[in-house]
Structures are given as structure tokens and as C-alpha cells.
Coordinates of C-alpha atoms in Angstrom, one line a residue:
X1 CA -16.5 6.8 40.2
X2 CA -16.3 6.3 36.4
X3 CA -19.7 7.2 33.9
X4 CA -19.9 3.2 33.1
X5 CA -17.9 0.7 31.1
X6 CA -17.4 1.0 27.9
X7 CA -16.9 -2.8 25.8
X8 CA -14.7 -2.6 23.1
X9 CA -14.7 -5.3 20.8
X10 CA -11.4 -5.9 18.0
X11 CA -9.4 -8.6 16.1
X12 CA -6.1 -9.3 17.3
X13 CA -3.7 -7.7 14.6
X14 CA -2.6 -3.7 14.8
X15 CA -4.8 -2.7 12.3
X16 CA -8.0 -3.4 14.4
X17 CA -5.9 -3.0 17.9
X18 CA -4.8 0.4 17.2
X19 CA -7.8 2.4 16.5
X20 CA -9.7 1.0 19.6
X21 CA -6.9 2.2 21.5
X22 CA -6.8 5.6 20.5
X23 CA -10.9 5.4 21.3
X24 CA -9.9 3.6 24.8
X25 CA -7.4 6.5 25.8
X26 CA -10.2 9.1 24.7
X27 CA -13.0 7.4 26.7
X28 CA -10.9 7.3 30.0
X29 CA -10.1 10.5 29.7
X30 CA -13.7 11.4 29.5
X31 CA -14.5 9.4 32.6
X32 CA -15.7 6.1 31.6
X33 CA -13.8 2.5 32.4
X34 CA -12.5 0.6 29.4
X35 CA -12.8 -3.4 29.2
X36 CA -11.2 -5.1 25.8
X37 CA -12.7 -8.5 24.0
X38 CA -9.7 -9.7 21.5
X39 CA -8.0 -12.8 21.0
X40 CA -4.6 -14.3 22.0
X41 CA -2.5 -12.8 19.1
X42 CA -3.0 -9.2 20.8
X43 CA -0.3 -10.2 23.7
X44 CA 2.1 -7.6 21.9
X45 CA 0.6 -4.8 21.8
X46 CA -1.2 -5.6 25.4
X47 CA 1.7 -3.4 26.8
X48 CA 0.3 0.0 25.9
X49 CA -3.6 -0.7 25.5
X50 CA -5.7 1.2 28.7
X51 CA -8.0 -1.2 29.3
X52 CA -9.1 -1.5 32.7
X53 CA -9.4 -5.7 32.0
X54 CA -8.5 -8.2 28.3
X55 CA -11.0 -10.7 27.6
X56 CA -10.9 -13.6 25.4
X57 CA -13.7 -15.5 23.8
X58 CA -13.4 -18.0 22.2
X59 CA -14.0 -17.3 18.3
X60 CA -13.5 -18.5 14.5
X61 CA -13.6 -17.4 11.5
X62 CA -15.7 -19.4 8.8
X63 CA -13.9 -19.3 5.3
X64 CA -13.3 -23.0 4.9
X65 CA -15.4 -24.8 2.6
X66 CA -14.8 -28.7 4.6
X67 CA -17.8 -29.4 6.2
X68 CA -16.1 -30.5 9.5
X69 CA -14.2 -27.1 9.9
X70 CA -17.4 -25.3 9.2
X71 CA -19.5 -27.3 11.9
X72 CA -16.0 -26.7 14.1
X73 CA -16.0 -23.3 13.8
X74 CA -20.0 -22.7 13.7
X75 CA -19.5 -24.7 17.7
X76 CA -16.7 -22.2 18.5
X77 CA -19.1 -19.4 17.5
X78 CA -21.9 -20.5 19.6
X79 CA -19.6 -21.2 22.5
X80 CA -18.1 -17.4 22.2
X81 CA -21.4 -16.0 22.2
X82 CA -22.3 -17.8 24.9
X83 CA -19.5 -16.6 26.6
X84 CA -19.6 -13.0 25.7
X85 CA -23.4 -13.0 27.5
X86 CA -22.3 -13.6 30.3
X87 CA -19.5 -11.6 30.4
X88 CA -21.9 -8.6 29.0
X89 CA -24.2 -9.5 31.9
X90 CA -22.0 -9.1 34.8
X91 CA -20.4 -6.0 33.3
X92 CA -23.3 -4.6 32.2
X93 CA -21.5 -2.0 29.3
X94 CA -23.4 1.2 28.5
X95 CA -22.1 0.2 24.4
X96 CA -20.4 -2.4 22.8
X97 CA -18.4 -1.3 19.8
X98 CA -16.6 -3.5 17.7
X99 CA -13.4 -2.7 15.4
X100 CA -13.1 -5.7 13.3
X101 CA -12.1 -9.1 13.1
X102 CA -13.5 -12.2 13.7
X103 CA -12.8 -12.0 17.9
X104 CA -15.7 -9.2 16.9
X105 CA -18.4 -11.2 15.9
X106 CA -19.5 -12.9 19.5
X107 CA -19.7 -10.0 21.6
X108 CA -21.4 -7.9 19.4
X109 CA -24.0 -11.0 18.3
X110 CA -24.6 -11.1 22.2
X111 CA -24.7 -7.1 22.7
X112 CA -27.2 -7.0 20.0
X113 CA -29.3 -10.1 21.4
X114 CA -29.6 -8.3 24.4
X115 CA -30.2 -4.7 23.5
X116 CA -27.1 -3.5 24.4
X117 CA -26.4 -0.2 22.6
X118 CA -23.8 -1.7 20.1
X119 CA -22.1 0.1 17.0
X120 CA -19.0 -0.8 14.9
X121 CA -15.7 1.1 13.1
X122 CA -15.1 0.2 10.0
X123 CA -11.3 1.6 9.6
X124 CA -11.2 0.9 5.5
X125 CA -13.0 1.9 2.3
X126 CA -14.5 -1.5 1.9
X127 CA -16.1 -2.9 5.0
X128 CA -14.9 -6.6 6.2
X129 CA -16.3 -9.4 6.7
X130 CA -16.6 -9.4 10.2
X131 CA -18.3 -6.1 9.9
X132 CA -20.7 -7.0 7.2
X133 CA -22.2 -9.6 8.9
X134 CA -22.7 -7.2 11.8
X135 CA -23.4 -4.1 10.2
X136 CA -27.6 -5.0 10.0
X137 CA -27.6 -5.5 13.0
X138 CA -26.0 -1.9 15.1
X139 CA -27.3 1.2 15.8
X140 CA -24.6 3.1 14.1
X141 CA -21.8 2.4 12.1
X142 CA -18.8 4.9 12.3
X143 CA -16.3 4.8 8.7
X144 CA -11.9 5.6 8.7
X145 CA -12.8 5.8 4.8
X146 CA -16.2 4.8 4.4
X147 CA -18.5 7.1 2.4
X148 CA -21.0 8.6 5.0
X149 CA -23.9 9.3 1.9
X150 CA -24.0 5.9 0.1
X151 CA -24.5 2.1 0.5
X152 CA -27.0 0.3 2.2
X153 CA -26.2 1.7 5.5
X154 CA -26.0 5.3 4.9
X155 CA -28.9 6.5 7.2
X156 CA -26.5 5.3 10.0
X157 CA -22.8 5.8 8.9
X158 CA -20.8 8.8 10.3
X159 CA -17.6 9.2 8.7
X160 CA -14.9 9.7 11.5
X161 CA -12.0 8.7 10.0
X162 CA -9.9 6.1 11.8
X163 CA -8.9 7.3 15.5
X164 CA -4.9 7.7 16.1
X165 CA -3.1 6.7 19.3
X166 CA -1.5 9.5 21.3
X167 CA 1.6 8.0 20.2
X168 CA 0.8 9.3 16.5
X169 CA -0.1 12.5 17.8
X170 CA 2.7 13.5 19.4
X171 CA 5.1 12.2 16.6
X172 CA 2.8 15.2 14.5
X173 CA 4.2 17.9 16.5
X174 CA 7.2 16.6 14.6
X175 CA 7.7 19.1 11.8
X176 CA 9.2 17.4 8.2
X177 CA 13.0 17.2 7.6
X178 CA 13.9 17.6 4.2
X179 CA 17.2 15.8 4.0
X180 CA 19.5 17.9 1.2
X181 CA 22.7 17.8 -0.3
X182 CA 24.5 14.8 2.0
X183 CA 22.9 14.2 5.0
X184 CA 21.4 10.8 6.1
X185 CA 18.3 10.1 4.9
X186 CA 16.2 7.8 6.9
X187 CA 13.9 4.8 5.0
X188 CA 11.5 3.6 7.2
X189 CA 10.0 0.4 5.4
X190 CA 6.9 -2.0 6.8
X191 CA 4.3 -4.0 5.8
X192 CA 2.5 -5.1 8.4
X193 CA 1.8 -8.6 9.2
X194 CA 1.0 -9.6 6.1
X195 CA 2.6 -7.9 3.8
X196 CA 6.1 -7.7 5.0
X197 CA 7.8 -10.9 3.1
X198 CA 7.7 -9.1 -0.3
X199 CA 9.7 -5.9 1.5
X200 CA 12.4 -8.3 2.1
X201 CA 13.4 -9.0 -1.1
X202 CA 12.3 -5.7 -3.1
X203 CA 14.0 -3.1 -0.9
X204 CA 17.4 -4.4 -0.5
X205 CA 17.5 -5.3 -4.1
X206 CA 17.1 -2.0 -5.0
X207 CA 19.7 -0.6 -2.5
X208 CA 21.5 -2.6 -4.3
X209 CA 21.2 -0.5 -6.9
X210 CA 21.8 2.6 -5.9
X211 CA 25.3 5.0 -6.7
X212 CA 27.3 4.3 -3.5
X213 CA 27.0 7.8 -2.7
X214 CA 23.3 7.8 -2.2
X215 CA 24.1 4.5 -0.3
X216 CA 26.5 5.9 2.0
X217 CA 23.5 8.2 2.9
X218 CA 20.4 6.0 3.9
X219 CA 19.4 4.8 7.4
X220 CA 17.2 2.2 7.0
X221 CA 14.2 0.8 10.0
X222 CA 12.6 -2.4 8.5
X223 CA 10.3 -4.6 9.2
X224 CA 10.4 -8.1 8.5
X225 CA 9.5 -11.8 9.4
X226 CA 11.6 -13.2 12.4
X227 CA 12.3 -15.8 9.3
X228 CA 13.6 -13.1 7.1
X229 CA 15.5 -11.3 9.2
X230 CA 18.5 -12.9 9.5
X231 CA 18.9 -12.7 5.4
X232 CA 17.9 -9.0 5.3
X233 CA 20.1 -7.9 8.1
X234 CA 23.2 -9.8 6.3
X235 CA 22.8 -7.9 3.2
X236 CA 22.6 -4.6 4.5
X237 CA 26.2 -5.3 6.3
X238 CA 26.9 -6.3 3.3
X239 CA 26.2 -3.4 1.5
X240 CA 27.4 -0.5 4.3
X241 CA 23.9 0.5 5.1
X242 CA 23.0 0.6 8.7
X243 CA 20.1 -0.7 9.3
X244 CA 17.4 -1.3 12.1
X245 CA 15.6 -4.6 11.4
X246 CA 12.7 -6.1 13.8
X247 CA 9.3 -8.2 13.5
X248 CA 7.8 -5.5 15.2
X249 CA 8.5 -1.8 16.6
X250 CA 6.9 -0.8 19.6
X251 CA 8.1 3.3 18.8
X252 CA 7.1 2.9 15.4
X253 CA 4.9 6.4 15.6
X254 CA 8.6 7.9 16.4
X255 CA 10.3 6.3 13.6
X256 CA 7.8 7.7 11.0
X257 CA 8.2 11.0 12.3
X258 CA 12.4 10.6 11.6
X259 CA 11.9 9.3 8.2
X260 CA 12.2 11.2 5.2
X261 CA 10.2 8.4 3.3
X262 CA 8.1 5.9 4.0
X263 CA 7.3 2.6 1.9
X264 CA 4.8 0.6 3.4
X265 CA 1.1 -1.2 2.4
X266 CA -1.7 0.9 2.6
X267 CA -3.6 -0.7 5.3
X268 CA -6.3 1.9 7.0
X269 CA -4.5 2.1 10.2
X270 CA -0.7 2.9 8.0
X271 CA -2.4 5.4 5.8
X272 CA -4.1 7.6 8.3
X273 CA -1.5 7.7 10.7
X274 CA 1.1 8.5 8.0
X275 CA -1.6 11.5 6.7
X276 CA -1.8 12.4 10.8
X277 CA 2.4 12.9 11.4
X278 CA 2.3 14.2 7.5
X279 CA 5.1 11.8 6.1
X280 CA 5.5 11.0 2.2
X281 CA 5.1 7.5 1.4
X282 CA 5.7 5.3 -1.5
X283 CA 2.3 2.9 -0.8
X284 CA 2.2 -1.0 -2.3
X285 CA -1.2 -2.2 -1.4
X286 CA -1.3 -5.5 -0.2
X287 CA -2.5 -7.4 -3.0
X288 CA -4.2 -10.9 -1.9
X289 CA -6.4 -8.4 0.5
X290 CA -9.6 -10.1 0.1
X291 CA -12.0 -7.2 -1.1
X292 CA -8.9 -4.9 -2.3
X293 CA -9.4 -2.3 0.2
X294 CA -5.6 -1.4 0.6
X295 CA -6.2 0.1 -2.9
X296 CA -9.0 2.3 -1.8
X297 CA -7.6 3.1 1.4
X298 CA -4.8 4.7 -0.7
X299 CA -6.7 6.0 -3.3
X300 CA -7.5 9.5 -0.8
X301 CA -4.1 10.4 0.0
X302 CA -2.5 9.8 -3.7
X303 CA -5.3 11.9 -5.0
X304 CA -4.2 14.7 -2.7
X305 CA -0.6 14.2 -3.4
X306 CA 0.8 12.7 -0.4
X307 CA 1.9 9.5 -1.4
X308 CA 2.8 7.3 -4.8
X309 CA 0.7 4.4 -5.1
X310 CA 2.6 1.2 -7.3
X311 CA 0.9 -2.2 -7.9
X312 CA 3.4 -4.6 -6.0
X313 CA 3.5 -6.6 -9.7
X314 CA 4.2 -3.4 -11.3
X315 CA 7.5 -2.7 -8.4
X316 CA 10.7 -4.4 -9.8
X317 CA 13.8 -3.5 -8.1
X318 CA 14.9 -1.2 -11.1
X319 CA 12.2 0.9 -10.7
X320 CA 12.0 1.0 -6.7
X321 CA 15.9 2.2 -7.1
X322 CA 15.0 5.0 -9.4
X323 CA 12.6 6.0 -6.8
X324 CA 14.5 6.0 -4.2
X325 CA 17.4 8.1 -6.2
X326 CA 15.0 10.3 -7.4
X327 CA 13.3 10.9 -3.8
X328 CA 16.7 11.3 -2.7
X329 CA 18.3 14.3 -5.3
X330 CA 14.6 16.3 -4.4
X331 CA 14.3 17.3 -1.1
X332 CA 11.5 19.7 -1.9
X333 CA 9.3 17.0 -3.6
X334 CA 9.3 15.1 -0.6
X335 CA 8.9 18.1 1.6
X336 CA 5.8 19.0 -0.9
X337 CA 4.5 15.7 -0.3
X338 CA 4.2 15.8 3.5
X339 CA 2.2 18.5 3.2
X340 CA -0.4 17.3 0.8
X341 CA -0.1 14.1 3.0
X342 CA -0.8 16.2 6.6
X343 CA -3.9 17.8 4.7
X344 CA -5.7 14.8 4.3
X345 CA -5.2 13.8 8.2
X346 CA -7.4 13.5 10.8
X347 CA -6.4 14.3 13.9
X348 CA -9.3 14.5 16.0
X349 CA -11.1 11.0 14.9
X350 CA -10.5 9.7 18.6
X351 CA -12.4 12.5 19.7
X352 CA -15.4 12.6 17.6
X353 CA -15.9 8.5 17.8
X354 CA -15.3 9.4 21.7
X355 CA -18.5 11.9 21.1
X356 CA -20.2 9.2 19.1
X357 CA -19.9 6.2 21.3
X358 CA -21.4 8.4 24.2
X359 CA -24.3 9.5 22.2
X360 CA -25.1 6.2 21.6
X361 CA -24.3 4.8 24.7
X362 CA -27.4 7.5 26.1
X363 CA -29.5 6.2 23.9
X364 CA -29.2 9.1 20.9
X365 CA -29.9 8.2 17.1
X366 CA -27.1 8.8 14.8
X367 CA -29.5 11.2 13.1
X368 CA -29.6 13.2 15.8
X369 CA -25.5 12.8 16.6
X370 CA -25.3 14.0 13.1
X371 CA -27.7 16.9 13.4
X372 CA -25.4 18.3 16.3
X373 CA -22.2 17.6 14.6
X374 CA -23.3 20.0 11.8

């Protein structure tokens, strides 16, 4: 006998996917069943997500400015909503809470049309789109990085931080390895799926670079378009560097915990699970991000020390080698680094969303969820 369902709303891509499944392992645990509204493109990471059923509904995002599109994806809109009240009315949730993404918008139009205690999770420093057209009309609105005193919504923002899968947790018990002298040091390089084409070309050119002795040293896991791939693979053979190179990596929690660096975009999800297992990063934000948020997202962790931030236009392969040489002669830097990047983690955002969600699934203000926080 489970406490109710619990709806969970999120876009299709890991940095949505992988908060609300951190939150979906918390909630079973405390009792309640778990049902999942995304879209098609979350297939891959289906494997490991606890909910009790997936939904799909239909959805679109408008940012198209040719009328027939528009009218196209206003139609798809209305047909997801549709959609998402009935599925709302035979489940009949006790909250909706949506992470994100257009998938997002239906269900939580419907849970909010219907009175359905609804709230969203805004994972980076500058809400989305998705969000902001949703964010009028929650209860509460729960912020990875959002400011909990400002903006229009303040009265009903709780900062969390972004929830971590258990995944991420365990890979913190991992304690840093600061590789001296001549052992291997790993690179673990990713960029999400976005953001990984410009990896392909930056980080092997500045291997490249590199002394052969510092060469002879690196292990490399990168990730990189199933177009790139092939190219990227060839010139690490070429160059003596084994090398681990895939779209996607299902252990990539584990792999974070083995490097000794991590270069990467600064998406919410990457930069609190990288301030969670306490790993030093070199962070490029992503920079056609529509409202620049990979930038703020780093901003918290840079400020405390636990990662470089460097303006992709600003990253020629010259300078990426000297980093990496440099990284590579001080062990104790990077050691220095992990720490200051642990300090700024957040390890128990599952639970406290967990805490939130429930509060107002029973019908509890987020004034009053605060008040008992404190």
C-alpha cells in the first residue's frame, strides 16, 4: 500500500531526466508510487529511472516564427493537454512536479487547471522557458541555483539545490587521487548533448601538444557524437593515448570519481554532481545556451575554487595544453581543488525536495515548509 502517486513531469535530455530521478528514488523510498511524463528521446536513460509507469504526451515547443509551425505546435499543445487530463484523472496524483522541458508544459497546464497540487525544479541559475511560462502558475517553485530571496517569485522559491542520483552518491564515498610523479592520470571529458562537437576537436589538439611524457601518462573517457567518434578514436591511436570514447556512458558517476580532472560544460546537472563526488574541473559553458545560464551555473563553484571557468572562444588548443601540463606537474592544486569543489555540494537536495514535494502534496504553503526547515 503506497501513500499515493507522485507525477513527475521532465524533458527528455539528462539534464532534466537526472534530477527527477534522484527525487523518484527518494519518494519510493518514502512510500509513495512514482509515474514519469517525458518524451521519446528519454529511451536511454529509461534503464535506470524507478518509475512505476513512462508516459508520453504529445508536446512542442514554440520557437519558430512561421506561422504554420506555430499553429502546428499550438495543436500539439492542446492535444498534450488534453491528454495529460485524462491521464491526471485516472491517476489521480497527490502533486505534479515538473523539471523542465517542453514535455513539461502539458501536464503541469492540466495539473494546474485542475487544482492539482503542482510545483516545478528549476536545476539552473536562470530559469527556462518551459519553466517561466509555468512558474505563475505553481504553488511552489524549488531552485538547483536559483536565489531563494529575489525575483518575482521569491515568496515561493525554496532553494534545494539540484537532487543527485544514488549513482553520484556513492561515487562521493570515493575519496580524491592525486596522481604524482608518473602515474596515469585519468581525463574524463563530456559535453553533454549539446555541447560535445567542440570537445572533439579541442581536446585532442591539445594532446597533441603535450611532451610525450605527460602523454604516455593520460587515460582519457570522452564523450562524443556517434559522427565524431570514429575521427577522435583514430587520433588517440594515433597518438598512444588510450582512450574510452562513447555517445553516452551509462557509469558515468563512476568515471568522475576515477578522474583526476574533469573538462566538461557547466550544465546544472554536471556542476552539482561534480561539487557532490568533489572532482576539479576545467568548465567551458555551452555558449549558444539561450539565456547563458551555463555561465551562472559555474559562476558558484569557480568562486569557491573548485573549478576554472574558460569562455569556449577564449580555449585554443595552446592554452587547453598548458592546462593540462600544468594540472598534470601539480598534484596538490588539483587535490586543493576537489576540496573547495566538495564544499559547495549538496548532497542531500533529493531529500529536502523529497520533504518539499510531500508538504505540498498535503496541502502545506511553502511559507510554512520554510518556517519548519529553519
Amino acid at each position: 500500500m503506497t501513500k499515493g502517486i507522485i507525477l513527475l513531469a521532465a524533458g527528455g535530455t539528462g539534464g532534466h531526466l537526472f534530477p527527477a530521478e534522484a527525487l523518484a528514488h527518494e519518494l519510493k523510498a518514502n512510500g509513495y508510487s512514482v509515474h514519469l511524463v517525458t518524451d521519446s528521446r528519454a529511451e536511454r536513460f529509461a534503464g535506470k529511472f524507478p518509475a512505476d509507469e513512462v508516459h508520453v504526451v504529445p508536446s512542442a515547443t514554440i520557437g519558430s516564427k512561421n506561422p504554420i509551425h506555430v499553429v502546428r505546435s499550438l495543436w500539439t499543445l492542446w492535444t498534450g493537454m488534453r491528454a495529460a487530463r485524462r491521464l491526471i484523472s485516472r491517476l489521480r496524483p497527490k502533486a505534479v512536479v515538473g523539471f523542465g522541458g517542453y514535455p513539461t508544459v502539458p501536464p503541469l497546464l492540466a495539473a494546474t487547471g485542475m487544482g492539482v497540487p503542482s510545483m516545478i525544479h528549476e536545476q539552473n541559475a536562470v530559469m527556462g522557458r518551459a519553466n517561466k511560462a509555468l512558474a505563475s502558475r505553481v504553488k511552489a517553485i524549488a531552485g538547483g541555483f536559483l536565489p531563494e530571496g529575489t525575483g518575482a517569485f521569491a515568496a515561493k522559491t525554496v532553494t534545494t539545490g539540484n537532487p543527485v542520483r544514488p549513482a553520484v552518491l556513492e561515487a562521493a564515498k570515493v575519496p580524491y587521487d592525486a596522481a604524482a610523479g608518473e602515474t596515469p592520470f585519468h581525463l574524463v571529458v563530456f559535453g553533454g548533448s549539446q555541447g560535445a562537437q567542440y570537445f572533439s576537436k579541442a581536446v585532442p589538439q591539445a594532446i597533441c601538444r603535450l611532451d610525450d611524457a605527460l602523454r604516455q601518462r593520460l587515460k582519457v573517457t570522452q564523450q562524443a557524437r556517434p559522427e565524431d567518434r570514429d575521427g577522435v578514436i583514430a587520433t588517440y591511436e594515433k597518438l598512444g593515448v588510450p582512450a574510452d570514447v562513447s555517445p553516452f556512458f551509462t557509469d558515468m558517476a563512476e568515471r568522475i570519481a576515477d578522474a583526476q580532472l574533469v573538462i566538461c560544460r557547466s550544465g546544472a546537472s554536471t556542476v552539482s554532481e561534480l561539487a557532490v563526488i568533489g572532482r576539479p574541473a576545467i568548465l567551458v559553458p555551452y555558449p549558444y545556451a539561450l539565456d547563458h545560464d551555463q555561465a551562472a551555473n559555474a559562476a558558484a563553484i569557480a568562486a569557491k575554487g573548485g573549478a576554472k571557468v574558460i569562455v569556449q572562444a577564449e580555449l585554443t588548443a595552446e592554452r587547453l595544453a598548458g592546462i593540462l601540463a600544468d594540472a598534470m606537474a601539480n598534484p596538490q592544486s588539483l587535490a586543493q581543488m576537489a576540496a573547495h569543489a566538495r564544499e559547495t555540494g549538496k548532497p542531500d537536495a533529493a531529500r529536502l525536495l523529497a520533504s518539499m514535494v510531500e508538504a505540498i502534496a498535503s496541502g502545506s504553503t511553502v511559507e510554512t515548509f520554510k518556517e519548519k526547515r529553519s
